[in-house]
mmCIF file of N, CA and C in Angstrom:
data_model
loop_
_atom_site.group_PDB
_atom_site.id
_atom_site.type_symbol
_atom_site.label_atom_id
_atom_site.label_comp_id
_atom_site.label_asym_id
_atom_site.label_seq_id
_atom_site.Cartn_x
_atom_site.Cartn_y
_atom_site.Cartn_z
ATOM 1 N N MET A 1 18.343 -8.738 26.537
ATOM 2 C CA MET A 1 17.572 -7.815 27.143
ATOM 3 C C MET A 1 17.673 -6.281 26.561
ATOM 4 N N LYS A 2 18.716 -5.967 26.251
ATOM 5 C CA LYS A 2 19.014 -4.675 25.634
ATOM 6 C C LYS A 2 18.159 -4.444 24.448
ATOM 7 N N HIS A 3 17.925 -5.381 23.599
ATOM 8 C CA HIS A 3 17.166 -5.412 22.304
ATOM 9 C C HIS A 3 15.821 -5.346 22.553
ATOM 10 N N LEU A 4 15.297 -6.076 23.780
ATOM 11 C CA LEU A 4 13.884 -5.979 24.252
ATOM 12 C C LEU A 4 13.630 -4.682 24.673
ATOM 13 N N ILE A 5 14.386 -3.977 25.515
ATOM 14 C CA ILE A 5 14.110 -2.486 25.644
ATOM 15 C C ILE A 5 14.276 -1.610 24.720
ATOM 16 N N ALA A 6 15.145 -1.719 23.652
ATOM 17 C CA ALA A 6 15.111 -0.951 22.578
ATOM 18 C C ALA A 6 13.867 -1.097 21.567
ATOM 19 N N MET A 7 13.374 -2.439 21.483
ATOM 20 C CA MET A 7 12.189 -2.617 20.888
ATOM 21 C C MET A 7 11.008 -2.197 21.467
ATOM 22 N N VAL A 8 10.853 -2.314 22.809
ATOM 23 C CA VAL A 8 9.701 -1.591 23.471
ATOM 24 C C VAL A 8 9.676 -0.123 23.324
ATOM 25 N N PHE A 9 10.831 0.490 23.507
ATOM 26 C CA PHE A 9 11.045 2.012 23.528
ATOM 27 C C PHE A 9 10.531 2.377 21.971
ATOM 28 N N LYS A 10 11.035 1.684 21.015
ATOM 29 C CA LYS A 10 10.650 2.077 19.494
ATOM 30 C C LYS A 10 9.230 1.789 19.217
ATOM 31 N N PHE A 11 8.426 0.991 19.853
ATOM 32 C CA PHE A 11 7.351 0.791 19.940
ATOM 33 C C PHE A 11 6.258 1.618 20.280
ATOM 34 N N ILE A 12 6.645 2.323 21.583
ATOM 35 C CA ILE A 12 5.849 3.247 22.281
ATOM 36 C C ILE A 12 5.920 4.609 21.326
ATOM 37 N N ILE A 13 7.255 4.836 20.981
ATOM 38 C CA ILE A 13 7.237 6.224 20.186
ATOM 39 C C ILE A 13 6.584 6.029 18.838
ATOM 40 N N THR A 14 6.674 4.785 18.293
ATOM 41 C CA THR A 14 6.118 4.480 17.134
ATOM 42 C C THR A 14 4.461 4.580 17.278
ATOM 43 N N ALA A 15 4.027 4.032 18.321
ATOM 44 C CA ALA A 15 2.585 3.955 18.627
ATOM 45 C C ALA A 15 1.961 5.674 18.715
ATOM 46 N N ILE A 16 3.081 6.462 19.399
ATOM 47 C CA ILE A 16 2.357 7.669 19.817
ATOM 48 C C ILE A 16 2.435 8.609 18.421
ATOM 49 N N LEU A 17 3.533 8.420 17.694
ATOM 50 C CA LEU A 17 3.608 9.315 16.426
ATOM 51 C C LEU A 17 2.335 8.846 15.521
ATOM 52 N N LEU A 18 2.141 7.598 15.361
ATOM 53 C CA LEU A 18 1.147 7.101 14.393
ATOM 54 C C LEU A 18 -0.060 7.362 14.947
ATOM 55 N N GLU A 19 -0.382 7.497 16.234
ATOM 56 C CA GLU A 19 -1.746 7.785 16.907
ATOM 57 C C GLU A 19 -1.971 9.197 16.644
ATOM 58 N N ILE A 20 -1.046 9.868 16.692
ATOM 59 C CA ILE A 20 -1.400 11.535 16.294
ATOM 60 C C ILE A 20 -1.461 11.608 14.749
ATOM 61 N N ILE A 21 -0.633 11.311 14.016
ATOM 62 C CA ILE A 21 -0.806 11.261 12.557
ATOM 63 C C ILE A 21 -1.752 10.674 12.026
ATOM 64 N N LEU A 22 -2.095 9.508 12.286
ATOM 65 C CA LEU A 22 -3.190 8.692 11.677
ATOM 66 C C LEU A 22 -4.301 9.011 12.349
ATOM 67 N N GLY A 23 -4.199 9.538 13.599
ATOM 68 C CA GLY A 23 -5.488 9.958 14.267
ATOM 69 C C GLY A 23 -6.031 11.140 13.532
ATOM 70 N N ILE A 24 -5.165 11.983 13.297
ATOM 71 C CA ILE A 24 -5.819 13.381 12.441
ATOM 72 C C ILE A 24 -6.023 13.163 11.285
ATOM 73 N N LEU A 25 -5.280 12.304 10.393
ATOM 74 C CA LEU A 25 -5.395 12.010 8.910
ATOM 75 C C LEU A 25 -6.492 10.825 8.421
ATOM 76 N N THR A 26 -6.951 9.998 9.329
ATOM 77 C CA THR A 26 -7.708 8.982 9.078
ATOM 78 C C THR A 26 -8.706 8.854 10.032
ATOM 79 N N ALA A 27 -9.572 7.980 9.727
ATOM 80 C CA ALA A 27 -10.695 7.865 10.711
ATOM 81 C C ALA A 27 -10.423 6.204 11.577
ATOM 82 N N LEU A 28 -9.084 5.732 11.632
ATOM 83 C CA LEU A 28 -8.911 4.580 12.300
ATOM 84 C C LEU A 28 -8.971 4.896 13.753
ATOM 85 N N GLY A 29 -9.427 3.614 14.465
ATOM 86 C CA GLY A 29 -9.468 3.674 15.880
ATOM 87 C C GLY A 29 -8.192 3.429 16.390
ATOM 88 N N PHE A 30 -8.158 3.628 18.005
ATOM 89 C CA PHE A 30 -6.921 3.228 18.574
ATOM 90 C C PHE A 30 -6.338 1.834 18.501
ATOM 91 N N GLY A 31 -7.221 0.879 18.387
ATOM 92 C CA GLY A 31 -6.664 -0.557 18.160
ATOM 93 C C GLY A 31 -6.212 -0.653 16.989
ATOM 94 N N ARG A 32 -6.778 -0.034 15.874
ATOM 95 C CA ARG A 32 -5.965 -0.532 14.392
ATOM 96 C C ARG A 32 -4.660 0.475 14.468
ATOM 97 N N ILE A 33 -4.702 1.385 14.939
ATOM 98 C CA ILE A 33 -3.679 2.044 14.902
ATOM 99 C C ILE A 33 -2.570 1.343 15.617
ATOM 100 N N LEU A 34 -2.771 0.924 16.678
ATOM 101 C CA LEU A 34 -1.935 0.142 17.817
ATOM 102 C C LEU A 34 -1.377 -1.088 16.909
ATOM 103 N N THR A 35 -2.116 -1.624 16.167
ATOM 104 C CA THR A 35 -1.928 -3.106 15.493
ATOM 105 C C THR A 35 -0.803 -2.535 14.378
ATOM 106 N N ILE A 36 -1.070 -1.384 13.752
ATOM 107 C CA ILE A 36 -0.216 -0.971 12.696
ATOM 108 C C ILE A 36 1.382 -0.629 13.352
ATOM 109 N N SER A 37 1.160 -0.262 14.508
ATOM 110 C CA SER A 37 2.405 0.217 15.033
ATOM 111 C C SER A 37 3.123 -1.012 15.634
ATOM 112 N N LEU A 38 2.501 -2.044 15.931
ATOM 113 C CA LEU A 38 3.208 -3.224 16.267
ATOM 114 C C LEU A 38 4.017 -3.906 15.376
ATOM 115 N N VAL A 39 3.184 -4.044 14.249
ATOM 116 C CA VAL A 39 3.711 -4.552 13.073
ATOM 117 C C VAL A 39 4.878 -3.963 12.363
ATOM 118 N N THR A 40 4.790 -2.553 12.397
ATOM 119 C CA THR A 40 5.800 -1.672 11.772
ATOM 120 C C THR A 40 6.711 -1.792 12.846
ATOM 121 N N THR A 41 6.727 -1.825 13.974
ATOM 122 C CA THR A 41 8.030 -1.808 14.847
ATOM 123 C C THR A 41 8.693 -3.180 14.873
ATOM 124 N N ILE A 42 7.734 -4.421 14.595
ATOM 125 C CA ILE A 42 8.382 -5.720 14.691
ATOM 126 C C ILE A 42 9.423 -5.857 13.359
ATOM 127 N N LEU A 43 8.405 -5.567 12.281
ATOM 128 C CA LEU A 43 9.255 -5.862 10.961
ATOM 129 C C LEU A 43 10.558 -4.682 10.751
ATOM 130 N N ALA A 44 10.390 -3.523 11.216
ATOM 131 C CA ALA A 44 11.256 -2.659 10.954
ATOM 132 C C ALA A 44 12.646 -2.986 12.048
ATOM 133 N N TYR A 45 12.492 -3.269 13.100
ATOM 134 C CA TYR A 45 13.219 -3.705 14.096
ATOM 135 C C TYR A 45 14.179 -4.858 13.569
ATOM 136 N N LEU A 46 13.478 -5.845 12.997
ATOM 137 C CA LEU A 46 13.933 -7.078 12.511
ATOM 138 C C LEU A 46 14.930 -6.914 11.225
ATOM 139 N N ILE A 47 14.359 -6.001 10.270
ATOM 140 C CA ILE A 47 14.913 -5.946 9.193
ATOM 141 C C ILE A 47 15.972 -4.904 9.028
ATOM 142 N N VAL A 48 15.556 -3.704 9.570
ATOM 143 C CA VAL A 48 16.345 -2.539 9.625
ATOM 144 C C VAL A 48 17.475 -2.272 10.718
ATOM 145 N N ASP A 49 16.782 -2.421 11.994
ATOM 146 C CA ASP A 49 17.624 -2.223 13.027
ATOM 147 C C ASP A 49 18.592 -3.347 13.193
ATOM 148 N N LEU A 50 18.532 -4.547 13.102
ATOM 149 C CA LEU A 50 19.233 -5.877 13.131
ATOM 150 C C LEU A 50 19.919 -6.121 12.086
ATOM 151 N N LEU A 51 19.601 -6.027 10.971
ATOM 152 C CA LEU A 51 20.230 -6.406 9.598
ATOM 153 C C LEU A 51 20.929 -5.107 8.713
ATOM 154 N N ILE A 52 20.278 -4.335 8.516
ATOM 155 C CA ILE A 52 20.612 -3.262 7.552
ATOM 156 C C ILE A 52 21.395 -2.311 8.506
ATOM 157 N N LEU A 53 21.067 -1.704 9.406
ATOM 158 C CA LEU A 53 22.089 -0.850 10.208
ATOM 159 C C LEU A 53 23.516 -1.282 10.449
ATOM 160 N N PRO A 54 23.556 -2.443 10.909
ATOM 161 C CA PRO A 54 25.030 -2.867 11.412
ATOM 162 C C PRO A 54 25.685 -3.066 9.937
ATOM 163 N N ALA A 55 25.107 -3.371 8.859
ATOM 164 C CA ALA A 55 25.892 -3.506 7.559
ATOM 165 C C ALA A 55 26.114 -2.255 6.727
ATOM 166 N N SER A 56 25.310 -1.255 7.261
ATOM 167 C CA SER A 56 25.579 -0.100 6.420
ATOM 168 C C SER A 56 25.876 1.253 7.259
ATOM 169 N N ASN A 57 24.886 2.403 6.994
ATOM 170 C CA ASN A 57 25.124 3.650 8.127
ATOM 171 C C ASN A 57 23.594 4.143 8.270
ATOM 172 N N ASN A 58 23.708 5.142 9.092
ATOM 173 C CA ASN A 58 22.254 5.759 9.357
ATOM 174 C C ASN A 58 21.453 6.234 8.445
ATOM 175 N N THR A 59 22.007 6.757 7.463
ATOM 176 C CA THR A 59 21.443 7.447 6.183
ATOM 177 C C THR A 59 20.551 6.078 5.441
ATOM 178 N N VAL A 60 21.116 5.263 5.232
ATOM 179 C CA VAL A 60 20.750 4.043 4.425
ATOM 180 C C VAL A 60 19.617 3.388 5.419
ATOM 181 N N SER A 61 19.832 3.317 6.509
ATOM 182 C CA SER A 61 19.014 2.708 7.653
ATOM 183 C C SER A 61 17.862 3.477 7.757
ATOM 184 N N THR A 62 18.022 5.145 7.758
ATOM 185 C CA THR A 62 16.759 5.809 7.997
ATOM 186 C C THR A 62 15.915 5.738 6.687
ATOM 187 N N LEU A 63 16.542 5.677 5.675
ATOM 188 C CA LEU A 63 15.689 5.712 4.155
ATOM 189 C C LEU A 63 14.880 4.358 4.418
ATOM 190 N N SER A 64 15.689 3.143 4.605
ATOM 191 C CA SER A 64 15.068 1.901 4.586
ATOM 192 C C SER A 64 13.911 1.859 5.404
ATOM 193 N N ASP A 65 14.040 2.398 6.705
ATOM 194 C CA ASP A 65 12.903 2.285 7.623
ATOM 195 C C ASP A 65 11.615 3.269 7.008
ATOM 196 N N ALA A 66 12.004 4.346 6.426
ATOM 197 C CA ALA A 66 10.907 5.011 5.901
ATOM 198 C C ALA A 66 10.075 4.389 4.648
ATOM 199 N N VAL A 67 10.923 3.657 4.075
ATOM 200 C CA VAL A 67 10.075 2.764 2.965
ATOM 201 C C VAL A 67 9.393 1.624 3.551
ATOM 202 N N ILE A 68 9.932 0.953 4.486
ATOM 203 C CA ILE A 68 9.459 -0.133 5.259
ATOM 204 C C ILE A 68 8.041 0.302 5.659
ATOM 205 N N SER A 69 8.328 1.421 6.775
ATOM 206 C CA SER A 69 7.198 1.946 7.100
ATOM 207 C C SER A 69 5.984 2.398 6.341
ATOM 208 N N PHE A 70 6.403 3.231 5.202
ATOM 209 C CA PHE A 70 5.242 3.529 3.951
ATOM 210 C C PHE A 70 4.697 2.031 3.642
ATOM 211 N N VAL A 71 5.171 1.393 3.443
ATOM 212 C CA VAL A 71 4.621 0.130 2.515
ATOM 213 C C VAL A 71 3.667 -0.657 3.826
ATOM 214 N N ILE A 72 4.128 -0.905 4.772
ATOM 215 C CA ILE A 72 3.387 -1.559 5.867
ATOM 216 C C ILE A 72 2.222 -0.772 6.328
ATOM 217 N N ILE A 73 2.280 0.489 6.351
ATOM 218 C CA ILE A 73 1.071 1.239 6.747
ATOM 219 C C ILE A 73 0.134 1.445 5.705
ATOM 220 N N TYR A 74 0.330 1.417 4.233
ATOM 221 C CA TYR A 74 -0.305 1.836 3.112
ATOM 222 C C TYR A 74 -1.039 0.164 2.946
ATOM 223 N N LEU A 75 -0.118 -0.786 2.968
ATOM 224 C CA LEU A 75 -0.754 -2.239 2.661
ATOM 225 C C LEU A 75 -1.955 -2.743 3.809
ATOM 226 N N PHE A 76 -1.855 -1.945 5.095
ATOM 227 C CA PHE A 76 -2.919 -2.274 5.847
ATOM 228 C C PHE A 76 -4.220 -1.974 5.259
ATOM 229 N N ASN A 77 -4.358 -1.246 4.444
ATOM 230 C CA ASN A 77 -5.463 -0.852 3.549
ATOM 231 C C ASN A 77 -6.044 -2.154 3.048
ATOM 232 N N PHE A 78 -5.220 -2.935 2.383
ATOM 233 C CA PHE A 78 -5.484 -4.138 1.656
ATOM 234 C C PHE A 78 -5.369 -5.453 2.409
ATOM 235 N N ALA A 79 -4.505 -5.437 3.064
ATOM 236 C CA ALA A 79 -4.025 -6.766 3.825
ATOM 237 C C ALA A 79 -5.253 -7.028 5.043
ATOM 238 N N ALA A 80 -5.358 -6.014 5.900
ATOM 239 C CA ALA A 80 -6.309 -6.261 7.006
ATOM 240 C C ALA A 80 -7.612 -5.519 6.807
ATOM 241 N N GLY A 81 -7.856 -5.073 5.291
ATOM 242 C CA GLY A 81 -9.038 -4.463 5.144
ATOM 243 C C GLY A 81 -9.650 -2.914 5.931
ATOM 244 N N TYR A 82 -8.541 -2.344 6.235
ATOM 245 C CA TYR A 82 -8.677 -1.042 7.082
ATOM 246 C C TYR A 82 -9.373 0.112 6.275
ATOM 247 N N GLY A 83 -8.833 0.099 5.131
ATOM 248 C CA GLY A 83 -9.072 1.215 4.231
ATOM 249 C C GLY A 83 -9.141 2.564 5.061
ATOM 250 N N GLY A 84 -9.223 3.537 4.180
ATOM 251 C CA GLY A 84 -8.986 5.026 4.893
ATOM 252 C C GLY A 84 -7.803 5.479 4.902
ATOM 253 N N ILE A 85 -6.513 4.646 4.823
ATOM 254 C CA ILE A 85 -5.582 5.389 4.807
ATOM 255 C C ILE A 85 -5.046 5.621 3.609
ATOM 256 N N HIS A 86 -4.873 6.835 3.105
ATOM 257 C CA HIS A 86 -4.784 7.249 1.844
ATOM 258 C C HIS A 86 -3.258 7.365 1.809
ATOM 259 N N ILE A 87 -2.781 7.368 0.540
ATOM 260 C CA ILE A 87 -1.276 7.284 0.359
ATOM 261 C C ILE A 87 -0.516 8.338 1.051
ATOM 262 N N ALA A 88 -1.178 9.663 1.063
ATOM 263 C CA ALA A 88 -0.570 10.848 1.456
ATOM 264 C C ALA A 88 -0.282 10.547 3.146
ATOM 265 N N ALA A 89 -1.345 10.235 3.691
ATOM 266 C CA ALA A 89 -1.329 9.869 5.030
ATOM 267 C C ALA A 89 -0.141 8.838 5.655
ATOM 268 N N ALA A 90 0.009 7.698 4.661
ATOM 269 C CA ALA A 90 1.005 6.716 4.721
ATOM 270 C C ALA A 90 2.501 7.409 4.588
ATOM 271 N N LEU A 91 2.673 8.344 3.653
ATOM 272 C CA LEU A 91 3.759 8.800 3.279
ATOM 273 C C LEU A 91 4.263 9.832 4.328
ATOM 274 N N ILE A 92 3.494 10.595 4.869
ATOM 275 C CA ILE A 92 3.437 11.663 6.032
ATOM 276 C C ILE A 92 3.988 10.988 7.170
ATOM 277 N N SER A 93 3.052 9.670 7.386
ATOM 278 C CA SER A 93 3.471 8.726 8.645
ATOM 279 C C SER A 93 5.113 8.279 8.575
ATOM 280 N N ALA A 94 5.351 7.922 7.387
ATOM 281 C CA ALA A 94 6.852 7.215 7.092
ATOM 282 C C ALA A 94 7.864 8.173 7.415
ATOM 283 N N VAL A 95 7.729 9.610 6.715
ATOM 284 C CA VAL A 95 8.479 10.667 6.956
ATOM 285 C C VAL A 95 8.764 11.040 8.447
ATOM 286 N N VAL A 96 7.578 11.204 9.278
ATOM 287 C CA VAL A 96 7.858 11.666 10.550
ATOM 288 C C VAL A 96 8.504 10.191 11.189
ATOM 289 N N LEU A 97 8.240 8.966 11.065
ATOM 290 C CA LEU A 97 8.918 8.004 11.608
ATOM 291 C C LEU A 97 10.244 8.053 11.427
ATOM 292 N N ALA A 98 10.633 8.383 10.095
ATOM 293 C CA ALA A 98 11.915 8.338 9.646
ATOM 294 C C ALA A 98 12.998 9.257 10.552
ATOM 295 N N GLY A 99 12.196 10.472 10.772
ATOM 296 C CA GLY A 99 12.825 11.481 11.557
ATOM 297 C C GLY A 99 13.223 10.720 13.064
ATOM 298 N N PHE A 100 12.300 10.080 13.630
ATOM 299 C CA PHE A 100 12.664 9.500 14.797
ATOM 300 C C PHE A 100 13.541 8.469 14.810
ATOM 301 N N GLU A 101 13.515 7.710 13.476
ATOM 302 C CA GLU A 101 14.474 6.706 13.351
ATOM 303 C C GLU A 101 15.770 7.012 13.388
ATOM 304 N N TRP A 102 16.279 8.235 12.919
ATOM 305 C CA TRP A 102 17.466 8.709 12.745
ATOM 306 C C TRP A 102 18.386 8.650 14.187
ATOM 307 N N PHE A 103 17.573 9.433 14.985
ATOM 308 C CA PHE A 103 18.027 9.567 16.548
ATOM 309 C C PHE A 103 18.057 7.747 17.054
ATOM 310 N N PHE A 104 17.139 7.229 16.812
ATOM 311 C CA PHE A 104 17.041 5.883 17.320
ATOM 312 C C PHE A 104 18.118 5.001 16.646
ATOM 313 N N HIS A 105 18.411 4.955 15.575
ATOM 314 C CA HIS A 105 19.530 4.451 15.022
ATOM 315 C C HIS A 105 21.074 4.932 15.616
ATOM 316 N N LYS A 106 21.239 6.009 15.953
ATOM 317 C CA LYS A 106 22.352 6.415 17.132
ATOM 318 C C LYS A 106 22.304 5.682 18.177
ATOM 319 N N TYR A 107 21.197 5.554 18.752
ATOM 320 C CA TYR A 107 20.975 4.866 20.095
ATOM 321 C C TYR A 107 21.264 3.320 19.800
ATOM 322 N N MET A 108 20.856 2.827 18.792
ATOM 323 C CA MET A 108 21.168 1.434 18.488
ATOM 324 C C MET A 108 22.736 1.310 18.112
ATOM 325 N N ALA A 109 23.477 2.329 17.672
ATOM 326 C CA ALA A 109 24.847 1.965 17.377
ATOM 327 C C ALA A 109 25.751 1.966 18.640
ATOM 328 N N GLY A 110 25.130 2.839 19.595
ATOM 329 C CA GLY A 110 25.795 2.597 21.094
ATOM 330 C C GLY A 110 25.462 1.358 21.835
ATOM 331 N N LEU A 111 24.449 0.651 21.383
ATOM 332 C CA LEU A 111 24.395 -0.780 21.948
ATOM 333 C C LEU A 111 25.369 -1.603 21.455
ATOM 334 N N GLU A 112 25.747 -1.596 20.379
ATOM 335 C CA GLU A 112 26.714 -2.487 19.747
ATOM 336 C C GLU A 112 27.956 -2.405 20.269
ATOM 337 N N THR A 113 28.438 -1.179 21.086
ATOM 338 C CA THR A 113 29.657 -1.215 21.576
ATOM 339 C C THR A 113 29.983 -1.657 23.039
#
């Protein structure tokens, strides 16, 4: 249950941040940004928060989150045919999400105790 709550919290914050950033920098609609947020949340949670974070530290995990977020956001141009997400918009989104992830990882570390 604690992981479900953490994942929902991560999704909500990710969706809000991406809606603000991608809403300003792209012409994507709410539904598409929500889809990107959901995919980013699930993959980043499973890969980074459950695998990388316990085996490393907050810095490595935050950088991993930034890379995964950037790749997912930018690949939505091609995989889903969204178009309109420039590399700069994906990079800015990933950096902002990494700032949130720094604090989220501290929360996750507290779940393991």
